Structures are given as C-alpha cells and as structure tokens.
mmCIF file with all atom_site columns, C-alpha atoms in Angstrom:
data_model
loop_
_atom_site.group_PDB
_atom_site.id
_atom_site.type_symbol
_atom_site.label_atom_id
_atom_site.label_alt_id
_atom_site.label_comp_id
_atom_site.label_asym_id
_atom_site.label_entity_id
_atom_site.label_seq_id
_atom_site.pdbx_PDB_ins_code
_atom_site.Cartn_x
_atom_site.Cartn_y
_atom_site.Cartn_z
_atom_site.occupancy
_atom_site.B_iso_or_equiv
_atom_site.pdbx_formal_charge
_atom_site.auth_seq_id
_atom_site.auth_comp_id
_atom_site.auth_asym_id
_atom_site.auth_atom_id
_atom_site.pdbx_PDB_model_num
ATOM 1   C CA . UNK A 1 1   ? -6.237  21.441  3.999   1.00 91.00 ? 96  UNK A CA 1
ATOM 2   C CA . UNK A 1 2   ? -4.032  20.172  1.595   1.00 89.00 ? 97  UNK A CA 1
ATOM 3   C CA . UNK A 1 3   ? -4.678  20.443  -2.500  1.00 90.00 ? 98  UNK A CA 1
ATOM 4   C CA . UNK A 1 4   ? -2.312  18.254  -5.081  1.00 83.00 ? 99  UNK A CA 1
ATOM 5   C CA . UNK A 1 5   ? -3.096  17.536  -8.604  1.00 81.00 ? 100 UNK A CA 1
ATOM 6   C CA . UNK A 1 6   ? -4.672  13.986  -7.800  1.00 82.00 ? 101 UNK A CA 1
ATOM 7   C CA . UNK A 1 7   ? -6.272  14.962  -4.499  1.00 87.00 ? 102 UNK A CA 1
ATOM 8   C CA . UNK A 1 8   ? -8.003  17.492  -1.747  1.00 93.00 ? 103 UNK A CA 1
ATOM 9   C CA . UNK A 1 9   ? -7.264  15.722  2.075   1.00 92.00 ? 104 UNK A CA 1
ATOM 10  C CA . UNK A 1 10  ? -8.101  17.686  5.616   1.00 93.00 ? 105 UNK A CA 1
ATOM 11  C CA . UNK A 1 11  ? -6.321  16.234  8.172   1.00 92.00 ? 106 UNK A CA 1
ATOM 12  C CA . UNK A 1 12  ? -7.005  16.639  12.194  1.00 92.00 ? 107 UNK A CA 1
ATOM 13  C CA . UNK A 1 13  ? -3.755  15.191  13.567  1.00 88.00 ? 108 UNK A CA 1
ATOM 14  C CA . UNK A 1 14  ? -3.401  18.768  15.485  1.00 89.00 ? 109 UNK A CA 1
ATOM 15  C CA . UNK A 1 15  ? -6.628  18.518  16.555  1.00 90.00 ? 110 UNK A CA 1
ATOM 16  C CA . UNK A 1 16  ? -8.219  17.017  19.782  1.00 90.00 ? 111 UNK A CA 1
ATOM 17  C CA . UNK A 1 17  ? -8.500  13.430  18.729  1.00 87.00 ? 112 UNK A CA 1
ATOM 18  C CA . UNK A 1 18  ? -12.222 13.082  19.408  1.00 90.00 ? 113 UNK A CA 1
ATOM 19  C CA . UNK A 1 19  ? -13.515 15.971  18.407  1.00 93.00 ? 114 UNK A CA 1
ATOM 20  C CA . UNK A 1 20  ? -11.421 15.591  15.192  1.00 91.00 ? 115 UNK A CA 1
ATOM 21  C CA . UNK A 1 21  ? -12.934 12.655  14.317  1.00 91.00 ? 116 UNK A CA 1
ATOM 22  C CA . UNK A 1 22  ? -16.440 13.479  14.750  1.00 93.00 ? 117 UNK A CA 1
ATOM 23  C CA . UNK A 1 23  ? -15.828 16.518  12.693  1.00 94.00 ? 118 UNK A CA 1
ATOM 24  C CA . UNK A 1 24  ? -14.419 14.344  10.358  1.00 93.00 ? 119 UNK A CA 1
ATOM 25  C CA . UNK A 1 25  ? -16.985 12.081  10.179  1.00 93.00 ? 120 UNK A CA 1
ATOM 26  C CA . UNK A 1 26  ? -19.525 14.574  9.431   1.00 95.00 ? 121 UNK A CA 1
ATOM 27  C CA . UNK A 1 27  ? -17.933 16.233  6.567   1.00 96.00 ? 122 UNK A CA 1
ATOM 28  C CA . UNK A 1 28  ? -17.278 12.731  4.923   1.00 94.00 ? 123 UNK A CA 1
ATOM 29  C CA . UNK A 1 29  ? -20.963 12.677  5.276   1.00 95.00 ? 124 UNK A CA 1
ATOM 30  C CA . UNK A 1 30  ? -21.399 15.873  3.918   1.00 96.00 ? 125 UNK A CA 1
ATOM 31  C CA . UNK A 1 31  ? -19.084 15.518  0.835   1.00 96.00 ? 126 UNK A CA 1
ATOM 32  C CA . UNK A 1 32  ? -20.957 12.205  -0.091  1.00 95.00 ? 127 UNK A CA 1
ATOM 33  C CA . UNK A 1 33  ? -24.173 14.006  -0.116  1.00 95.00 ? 128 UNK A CA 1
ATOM 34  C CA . UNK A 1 34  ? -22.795 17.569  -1.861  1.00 96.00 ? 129 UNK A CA 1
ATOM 35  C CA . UNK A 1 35  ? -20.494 14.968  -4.453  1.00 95.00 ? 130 UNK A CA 1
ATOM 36  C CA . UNK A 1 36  ? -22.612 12.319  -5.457  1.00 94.00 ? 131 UNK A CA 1
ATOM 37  C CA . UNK A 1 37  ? -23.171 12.845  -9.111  1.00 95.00 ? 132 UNK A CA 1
ATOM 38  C CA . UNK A 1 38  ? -19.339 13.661  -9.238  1.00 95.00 ? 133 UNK A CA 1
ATOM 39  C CA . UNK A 1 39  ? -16.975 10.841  -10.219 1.00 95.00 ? 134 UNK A CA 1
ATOM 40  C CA . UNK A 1 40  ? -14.574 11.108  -6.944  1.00 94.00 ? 135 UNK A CA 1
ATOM 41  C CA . UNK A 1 41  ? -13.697 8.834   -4.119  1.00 91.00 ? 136 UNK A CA 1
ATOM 42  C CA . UNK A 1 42  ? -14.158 9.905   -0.364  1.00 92.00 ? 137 UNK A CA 1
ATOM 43  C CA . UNK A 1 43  ? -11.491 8.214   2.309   1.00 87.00 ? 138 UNK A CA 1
ATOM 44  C CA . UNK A 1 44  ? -11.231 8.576   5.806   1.00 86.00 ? 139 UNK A CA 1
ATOM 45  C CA . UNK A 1 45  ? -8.012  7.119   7.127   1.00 80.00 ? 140 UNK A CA 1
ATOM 46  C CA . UNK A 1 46  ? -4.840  7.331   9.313   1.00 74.00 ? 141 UNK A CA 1
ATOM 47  C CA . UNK A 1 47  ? -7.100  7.694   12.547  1.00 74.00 ? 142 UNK A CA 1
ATOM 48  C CA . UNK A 1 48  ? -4.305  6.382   14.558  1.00 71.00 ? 143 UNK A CA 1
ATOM 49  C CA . UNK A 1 49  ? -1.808  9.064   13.767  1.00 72.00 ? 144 UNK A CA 1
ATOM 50  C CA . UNK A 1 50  ? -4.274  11.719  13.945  1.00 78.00 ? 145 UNK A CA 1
ATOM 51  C CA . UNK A 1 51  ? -6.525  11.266  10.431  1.00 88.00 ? 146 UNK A CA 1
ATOM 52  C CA . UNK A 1 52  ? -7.677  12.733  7.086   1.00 91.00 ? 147 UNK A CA 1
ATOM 53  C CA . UNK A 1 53  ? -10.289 12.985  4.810   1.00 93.00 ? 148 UNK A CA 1
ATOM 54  C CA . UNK A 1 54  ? -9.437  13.010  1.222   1.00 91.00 ? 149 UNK A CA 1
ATOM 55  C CA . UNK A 1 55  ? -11.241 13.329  -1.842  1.00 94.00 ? 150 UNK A CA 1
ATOM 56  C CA . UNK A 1 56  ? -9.620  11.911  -4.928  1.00 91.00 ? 151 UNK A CA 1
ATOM 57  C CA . UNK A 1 57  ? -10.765 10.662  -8.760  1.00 92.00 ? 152 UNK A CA 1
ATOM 58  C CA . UNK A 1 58  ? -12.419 7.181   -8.412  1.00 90.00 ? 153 UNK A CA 1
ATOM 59  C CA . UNK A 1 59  ? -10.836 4.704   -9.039  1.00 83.00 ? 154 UNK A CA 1
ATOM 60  C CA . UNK A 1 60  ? -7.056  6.136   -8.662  1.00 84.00 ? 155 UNK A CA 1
ATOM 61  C CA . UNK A 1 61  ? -5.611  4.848   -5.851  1.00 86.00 ? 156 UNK A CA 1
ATOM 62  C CA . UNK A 1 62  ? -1.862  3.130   -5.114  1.00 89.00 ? 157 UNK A CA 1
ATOM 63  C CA . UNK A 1 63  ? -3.675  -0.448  -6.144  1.00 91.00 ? 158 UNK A CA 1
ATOM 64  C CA . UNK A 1 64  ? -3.671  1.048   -9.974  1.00 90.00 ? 159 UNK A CA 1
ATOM 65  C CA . UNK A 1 65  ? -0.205  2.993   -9.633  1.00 90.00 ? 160 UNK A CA 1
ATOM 66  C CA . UNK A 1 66  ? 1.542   -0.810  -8.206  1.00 91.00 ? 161 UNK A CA 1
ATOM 67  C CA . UNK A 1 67  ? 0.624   -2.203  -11.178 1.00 92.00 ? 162 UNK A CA 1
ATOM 68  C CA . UNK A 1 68  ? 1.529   0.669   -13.640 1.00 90.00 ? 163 UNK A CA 1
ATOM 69  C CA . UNK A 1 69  ? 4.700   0.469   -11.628 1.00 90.00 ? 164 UNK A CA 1
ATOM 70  C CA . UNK A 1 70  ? 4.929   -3.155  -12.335 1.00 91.00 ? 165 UNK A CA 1
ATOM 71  C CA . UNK A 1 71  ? 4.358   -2.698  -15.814 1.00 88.00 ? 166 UNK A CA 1
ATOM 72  C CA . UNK A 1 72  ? 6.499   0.211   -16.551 1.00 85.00 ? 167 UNK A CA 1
ATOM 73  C CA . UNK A 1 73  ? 9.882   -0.537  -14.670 1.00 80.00 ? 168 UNK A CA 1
ATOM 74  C CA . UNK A 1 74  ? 11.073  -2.780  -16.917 1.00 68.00 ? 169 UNK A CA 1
ATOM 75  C CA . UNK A 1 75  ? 11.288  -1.148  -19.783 1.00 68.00 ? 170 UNK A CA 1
ATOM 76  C CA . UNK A 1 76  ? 12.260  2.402   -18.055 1.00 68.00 ? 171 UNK A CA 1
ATOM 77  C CA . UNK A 1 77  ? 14.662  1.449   -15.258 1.00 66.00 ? 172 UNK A CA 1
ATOM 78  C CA . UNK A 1 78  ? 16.529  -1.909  -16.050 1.00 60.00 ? 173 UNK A CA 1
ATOM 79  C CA . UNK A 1 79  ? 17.325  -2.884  -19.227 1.00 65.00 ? 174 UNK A CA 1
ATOM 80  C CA . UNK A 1 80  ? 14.039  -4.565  -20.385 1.00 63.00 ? 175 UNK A CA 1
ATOM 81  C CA . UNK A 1 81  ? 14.971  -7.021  -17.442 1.00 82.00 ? 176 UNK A CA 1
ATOM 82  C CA . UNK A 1 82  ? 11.846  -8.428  -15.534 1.00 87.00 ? 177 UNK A CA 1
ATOM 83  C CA . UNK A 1 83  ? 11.112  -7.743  -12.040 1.00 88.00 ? 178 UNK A CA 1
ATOM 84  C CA . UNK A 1 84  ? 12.157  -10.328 -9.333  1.00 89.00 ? 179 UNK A CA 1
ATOM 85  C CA . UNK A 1 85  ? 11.263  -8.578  -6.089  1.00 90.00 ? 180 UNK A CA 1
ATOM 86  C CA . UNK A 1 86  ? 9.209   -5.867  -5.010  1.00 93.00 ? 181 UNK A CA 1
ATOM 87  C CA . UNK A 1 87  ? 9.322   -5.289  -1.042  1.00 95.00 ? 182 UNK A CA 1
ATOM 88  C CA . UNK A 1 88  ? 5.262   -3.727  -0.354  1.00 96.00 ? 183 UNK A CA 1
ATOM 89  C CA . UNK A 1 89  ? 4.825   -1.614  3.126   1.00 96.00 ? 184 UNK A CA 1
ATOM 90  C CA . UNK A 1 90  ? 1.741   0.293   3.962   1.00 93.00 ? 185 UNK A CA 1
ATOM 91  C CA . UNK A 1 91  ? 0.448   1.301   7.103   1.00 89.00 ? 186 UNK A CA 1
ATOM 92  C CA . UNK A 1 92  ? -2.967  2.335   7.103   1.00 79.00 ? 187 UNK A CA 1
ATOM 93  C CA . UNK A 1 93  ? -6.212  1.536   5.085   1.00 75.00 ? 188 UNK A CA 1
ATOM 94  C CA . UNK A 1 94  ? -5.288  4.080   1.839   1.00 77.00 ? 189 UNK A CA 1
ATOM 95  C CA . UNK A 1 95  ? -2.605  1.295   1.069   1.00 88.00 ? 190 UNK A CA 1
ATOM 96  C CA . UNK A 1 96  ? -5.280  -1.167  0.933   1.00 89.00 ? 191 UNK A CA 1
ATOM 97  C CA . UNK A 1 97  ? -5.482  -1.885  -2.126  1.00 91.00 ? 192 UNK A CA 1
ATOM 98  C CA . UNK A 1 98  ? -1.679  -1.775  -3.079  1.00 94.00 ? 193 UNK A CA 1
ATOM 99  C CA . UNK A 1 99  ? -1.058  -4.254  -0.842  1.00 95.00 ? 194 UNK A CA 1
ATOM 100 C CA . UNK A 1 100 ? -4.082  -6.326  -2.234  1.00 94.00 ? 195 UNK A CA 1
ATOM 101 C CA . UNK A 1 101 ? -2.862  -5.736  -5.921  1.00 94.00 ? 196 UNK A CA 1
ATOM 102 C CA . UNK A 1 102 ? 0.482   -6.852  -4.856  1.00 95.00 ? 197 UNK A CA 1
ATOM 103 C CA . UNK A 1 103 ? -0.557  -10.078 -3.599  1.00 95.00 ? 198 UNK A CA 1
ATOM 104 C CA . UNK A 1 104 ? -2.854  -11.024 -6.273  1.00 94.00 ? 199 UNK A CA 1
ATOM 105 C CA . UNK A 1 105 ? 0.457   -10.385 -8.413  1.00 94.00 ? 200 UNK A CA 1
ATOM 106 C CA . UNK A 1 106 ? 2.957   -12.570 -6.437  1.00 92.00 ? 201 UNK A CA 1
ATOM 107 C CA . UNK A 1 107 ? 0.559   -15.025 -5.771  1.00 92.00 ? 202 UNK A CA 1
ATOM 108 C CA . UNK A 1 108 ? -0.212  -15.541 -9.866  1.00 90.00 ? 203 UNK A CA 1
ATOM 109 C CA . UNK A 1 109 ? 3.591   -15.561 -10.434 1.00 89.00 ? 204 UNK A CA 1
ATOM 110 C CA . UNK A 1 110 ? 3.604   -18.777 -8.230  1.00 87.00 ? 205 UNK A CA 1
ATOM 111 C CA . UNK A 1 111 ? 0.611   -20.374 -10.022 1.00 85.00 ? 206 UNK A CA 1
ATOM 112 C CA . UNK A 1 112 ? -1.696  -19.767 -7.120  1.00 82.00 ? 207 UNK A CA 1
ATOM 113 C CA . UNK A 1 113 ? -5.332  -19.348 -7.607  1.00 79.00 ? 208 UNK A CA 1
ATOM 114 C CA . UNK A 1 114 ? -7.946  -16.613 -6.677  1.00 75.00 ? 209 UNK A CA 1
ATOM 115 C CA . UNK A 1 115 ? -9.398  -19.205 -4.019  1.00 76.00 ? 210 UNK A CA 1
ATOM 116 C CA . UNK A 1 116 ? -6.173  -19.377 -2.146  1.00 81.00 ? 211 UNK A CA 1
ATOM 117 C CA . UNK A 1 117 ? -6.892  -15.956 -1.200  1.00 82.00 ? 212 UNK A CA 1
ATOM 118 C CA . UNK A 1 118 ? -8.511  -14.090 1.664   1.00 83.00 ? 213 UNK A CA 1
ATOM 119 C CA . UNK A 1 119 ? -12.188 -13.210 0.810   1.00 78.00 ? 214 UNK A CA 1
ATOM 120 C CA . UNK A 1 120 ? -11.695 -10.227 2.409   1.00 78.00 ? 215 UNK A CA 1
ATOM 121 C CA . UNK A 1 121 ? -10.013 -9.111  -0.530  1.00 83.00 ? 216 UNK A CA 1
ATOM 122 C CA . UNK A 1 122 ? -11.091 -7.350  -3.545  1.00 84.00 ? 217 UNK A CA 1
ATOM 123 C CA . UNK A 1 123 ? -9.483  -9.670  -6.871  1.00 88.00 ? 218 UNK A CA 1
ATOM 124 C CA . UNK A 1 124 ? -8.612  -7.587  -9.561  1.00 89.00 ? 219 UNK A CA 1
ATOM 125 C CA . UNK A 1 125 ? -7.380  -8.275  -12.880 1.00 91.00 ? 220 UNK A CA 1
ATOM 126 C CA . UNK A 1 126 ? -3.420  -8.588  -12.387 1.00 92.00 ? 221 UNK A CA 1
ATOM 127 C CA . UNK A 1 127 ? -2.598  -9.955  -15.709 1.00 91.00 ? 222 UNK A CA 1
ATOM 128 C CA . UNK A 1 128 ? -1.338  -7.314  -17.448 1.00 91.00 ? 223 UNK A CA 1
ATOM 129 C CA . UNK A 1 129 ? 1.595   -7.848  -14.906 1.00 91.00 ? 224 UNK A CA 1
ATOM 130 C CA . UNK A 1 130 ? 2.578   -10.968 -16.389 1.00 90.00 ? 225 UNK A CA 1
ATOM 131 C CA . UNK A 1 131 ? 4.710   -10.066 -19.081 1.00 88.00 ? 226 UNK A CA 1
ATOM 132 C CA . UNK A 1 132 ? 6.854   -8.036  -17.049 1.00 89.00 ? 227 UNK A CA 1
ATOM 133 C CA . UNK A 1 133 ? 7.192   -10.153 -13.733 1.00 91.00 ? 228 UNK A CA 1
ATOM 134 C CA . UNK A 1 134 ? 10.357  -13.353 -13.798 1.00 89.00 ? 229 UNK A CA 1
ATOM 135 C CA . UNK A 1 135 ? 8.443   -16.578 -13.453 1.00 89.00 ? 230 UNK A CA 1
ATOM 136 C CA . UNK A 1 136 ? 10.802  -16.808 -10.075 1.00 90.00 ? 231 UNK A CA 1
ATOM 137 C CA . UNK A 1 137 ? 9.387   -13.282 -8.824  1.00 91.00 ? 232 UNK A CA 1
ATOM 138 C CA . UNK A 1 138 ? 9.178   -12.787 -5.110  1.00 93.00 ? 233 UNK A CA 1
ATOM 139 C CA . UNK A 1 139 ? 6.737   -10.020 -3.998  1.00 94.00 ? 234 UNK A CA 1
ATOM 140 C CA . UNK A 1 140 ? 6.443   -9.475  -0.106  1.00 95.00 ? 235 UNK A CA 1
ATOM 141 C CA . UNK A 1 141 ? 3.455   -7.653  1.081   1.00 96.00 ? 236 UNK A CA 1
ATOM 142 C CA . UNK A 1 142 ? 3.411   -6.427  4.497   1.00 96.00 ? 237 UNK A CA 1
ATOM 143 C CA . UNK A 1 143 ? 1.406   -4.150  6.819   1.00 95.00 ? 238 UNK A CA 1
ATOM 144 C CA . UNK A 1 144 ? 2.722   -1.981  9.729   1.00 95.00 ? 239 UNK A CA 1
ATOM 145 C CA . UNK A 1 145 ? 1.094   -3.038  13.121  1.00 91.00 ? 240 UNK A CA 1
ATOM 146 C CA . UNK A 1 146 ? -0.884  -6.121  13.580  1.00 89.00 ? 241 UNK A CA 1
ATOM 147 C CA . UNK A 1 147 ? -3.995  -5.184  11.611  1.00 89.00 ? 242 UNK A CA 1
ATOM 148 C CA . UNK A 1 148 ? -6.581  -6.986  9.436   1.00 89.00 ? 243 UNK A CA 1
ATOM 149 C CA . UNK A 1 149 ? -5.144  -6.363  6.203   1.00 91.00 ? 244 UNK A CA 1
ATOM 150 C CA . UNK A 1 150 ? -4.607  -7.741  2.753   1.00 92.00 ? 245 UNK A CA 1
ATOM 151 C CA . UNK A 1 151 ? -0.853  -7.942  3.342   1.00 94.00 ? 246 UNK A CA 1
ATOM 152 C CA . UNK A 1 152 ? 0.209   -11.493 3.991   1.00 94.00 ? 247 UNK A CA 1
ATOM 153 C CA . UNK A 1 153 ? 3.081   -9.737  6.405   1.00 94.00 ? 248 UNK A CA 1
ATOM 154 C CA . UNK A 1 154 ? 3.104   -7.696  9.322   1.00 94.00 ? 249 UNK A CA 1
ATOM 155 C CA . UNK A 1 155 ? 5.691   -5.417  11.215  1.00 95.00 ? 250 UNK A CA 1
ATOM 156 C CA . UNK A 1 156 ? 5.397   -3.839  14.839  1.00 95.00 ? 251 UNK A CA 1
ATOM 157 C CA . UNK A 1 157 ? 6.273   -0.775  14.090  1.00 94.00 ? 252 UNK A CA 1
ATOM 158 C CA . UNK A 1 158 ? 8.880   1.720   12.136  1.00 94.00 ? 253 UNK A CA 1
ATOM 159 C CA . UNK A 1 159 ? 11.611  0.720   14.183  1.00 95.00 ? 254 UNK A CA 1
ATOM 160 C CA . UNK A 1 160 ? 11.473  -2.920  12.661  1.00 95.00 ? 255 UNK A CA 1
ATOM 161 C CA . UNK A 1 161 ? 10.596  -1.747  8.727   1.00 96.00 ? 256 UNK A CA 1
ATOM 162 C CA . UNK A 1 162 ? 14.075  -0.094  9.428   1.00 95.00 ? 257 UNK A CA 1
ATOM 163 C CA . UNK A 1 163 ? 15.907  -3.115  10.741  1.00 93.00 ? 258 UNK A CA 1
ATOM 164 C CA . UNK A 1 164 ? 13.971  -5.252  7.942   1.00 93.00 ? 259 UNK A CA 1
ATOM 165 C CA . UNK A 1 165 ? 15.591  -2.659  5.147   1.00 94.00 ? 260 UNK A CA 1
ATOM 166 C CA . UNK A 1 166 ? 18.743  -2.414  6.635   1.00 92.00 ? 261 UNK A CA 1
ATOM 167 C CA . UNK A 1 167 ? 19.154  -6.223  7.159   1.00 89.00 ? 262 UNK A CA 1
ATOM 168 C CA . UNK A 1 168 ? 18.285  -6.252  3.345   1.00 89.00 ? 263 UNK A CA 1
ATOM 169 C CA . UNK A 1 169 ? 21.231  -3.045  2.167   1.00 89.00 ? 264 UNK A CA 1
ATOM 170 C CA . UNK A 1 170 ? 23.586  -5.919  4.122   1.00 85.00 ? 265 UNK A CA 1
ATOM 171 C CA . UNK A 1 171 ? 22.700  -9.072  2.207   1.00 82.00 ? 266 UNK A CA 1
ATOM 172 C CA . UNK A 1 172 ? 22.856  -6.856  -1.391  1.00 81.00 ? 267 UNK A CA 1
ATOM 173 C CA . UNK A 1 173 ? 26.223  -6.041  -0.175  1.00 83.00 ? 268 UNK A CA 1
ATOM 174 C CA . UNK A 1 174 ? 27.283  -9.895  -0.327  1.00 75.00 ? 269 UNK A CA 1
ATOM 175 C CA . UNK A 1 175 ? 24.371  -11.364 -2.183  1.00 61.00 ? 270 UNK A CA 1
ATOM 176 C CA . UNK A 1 176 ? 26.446  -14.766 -2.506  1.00 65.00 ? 271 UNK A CA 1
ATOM 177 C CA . UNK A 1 177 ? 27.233  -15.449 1.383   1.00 62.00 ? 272 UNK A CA 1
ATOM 178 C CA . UNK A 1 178 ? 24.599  -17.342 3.751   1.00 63.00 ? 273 UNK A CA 1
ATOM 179 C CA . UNK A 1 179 ? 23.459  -14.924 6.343   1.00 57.00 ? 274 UNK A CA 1
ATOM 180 C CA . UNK A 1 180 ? 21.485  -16.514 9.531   1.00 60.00 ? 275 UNK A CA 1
ATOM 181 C CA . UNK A 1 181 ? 19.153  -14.392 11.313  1.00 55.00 ? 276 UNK A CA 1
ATOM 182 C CA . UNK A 1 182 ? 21.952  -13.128 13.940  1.00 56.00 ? 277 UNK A CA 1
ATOM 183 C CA . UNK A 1 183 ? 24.452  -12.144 11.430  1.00 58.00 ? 278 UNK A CA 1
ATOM 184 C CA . UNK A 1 184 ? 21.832  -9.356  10.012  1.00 52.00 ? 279 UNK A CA 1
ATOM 185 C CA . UNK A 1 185 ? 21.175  -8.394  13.297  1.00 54.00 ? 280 UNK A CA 1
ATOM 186 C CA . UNK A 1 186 ? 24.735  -7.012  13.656  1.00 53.00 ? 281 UNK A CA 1
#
C-alpha cells in the first residue's frame, strides 16, 4: 500500500498475476460499496505491469493537472512566452485523460472541431488554454503500445520513447539544419 497527499493505491505487481487481479477486483468492488457517499474516484489500472488500485479525490486526475500545466508555464517558466510544443506519453489507462485533454488542446489550436474527434473521447472544456498556447502550437499525444487510446500516436515500447527523445535532444542541438530520418538515427 502506498499513501501520498492526493492518493491511497495497492498494487499486486509482486503478486501472482491472477490471483492479484481477482483480489483486486474485489476490493474495487468493495471500496465502491464502503465509499459511495464519499467524493473519491476508484481506478484499477497498469494490469500489464502487474496493477493497482487507487483511490483518489474525484475529479483530480493528470487531464486537470495538463491543463493547469498549460496554463501556468508561461507565466512561471519562460518569460510570459506561449507554449509551442508539448511532447504527451502515457502508458496505461490513468493517463487517459491527459492524453485526451491534450488533444482536445492541439486540435483547437489548429481550428479543428469537437466532431473531428474520436467519440470515444470524453470533450472537455480546453479553453482556458487558449490564451497561453502560440496560434502555431504543436502538441503530440502518444500512447505506449498499440492500444485503444485517446492519443493520436503510438510507440512499441520504452526502447523507442527513448530513441524518439533522444532523436529530439539532437535536432535542439542544431534546430536550423534539415535532419532526414537516418541522420537521427545515428
């Protein structure tokens, strides 16, 4: 069991993996009976790598802290510039709704509309973004392992998320030379 200030999780990764996750299906069941009438999210995730069960405030979640981040960098961190690019990874169903946030943001920055988008994801109100975002923004949203997700990217695995930042440390080392796909291999 783990305890922070925004959250309670149990995870089963040392667990054996089936028995682990019908134990931790029945205390999610349990907590949403005992915590009903208390204003608190339950999640189940990260199955793959072994799983959790956290309990957390509703309604906090890394959706709400993207766009706090959105609206607080520029005024903290560079100079009252506005952000141009924001690089999104997540890997399992907690970073939902970042990675849904995220989208909604980049895709209003290039005049899309809320149609354009997958049903399968929940629209929120991303305005209050606006004012801080350059009207040539580019935000890349992108999932770890072929998935359904609300990331309009996918990786493999952690082996290419670390070629995909290192290729990117190489062109902010020379942002004004044309790189082709081979020389950021190298």
């Amino acid at each position: 069991i783990e305890e922070t200030e925004m959250k309670v999780l149990w995870q089963y990764r040392d667990a054996d993996p089936e028995f682990g996750y019908l134990q931790s299906r029945e205390l999610e069941d349990h907590l949403s009976n005992v915590l009903q009438s208390f204003d608190v999210d339950i999640l189940h995730g990260g199955v793959e790598e072994g799983g959790y069960v956290e309990v957390r405030p509703r309604g906090v979640n890394k959706g709400v802290v993207g766009m706090h981040i959105v609206k607080q960098i520029p005024s903290r961190y560079t100079a009252h510039k506005k952000v141009d690019f924001a690089l999104v990874l997540g890997d399992d169903h907690c970073d939902e709704p970042m990675l849904s946030v995220m989208r909604q943001v980049g895709h209003r920055v290039h005049g899309g509309n809320a149609s354009e988008l997958p049903m399968t994801m929940r629209l929120v109100d991303v305005s209050p973004c606006d004012s801080n975002l350059s009207n040539d923004a580019e935000i890349f949203t992108c999932t770890v392992g072929k998935k359904p997700s609300s990331a309009e990217n996918y990786l493999q695995d952690v082996s290419e998320v670390e070629e995909l930042l290192q290729a990117l440390v190489k062109v902010s080392k020379n942002p004004n030379a044309s790189k082709s796909m081979l020389d950021l291999m190298m």
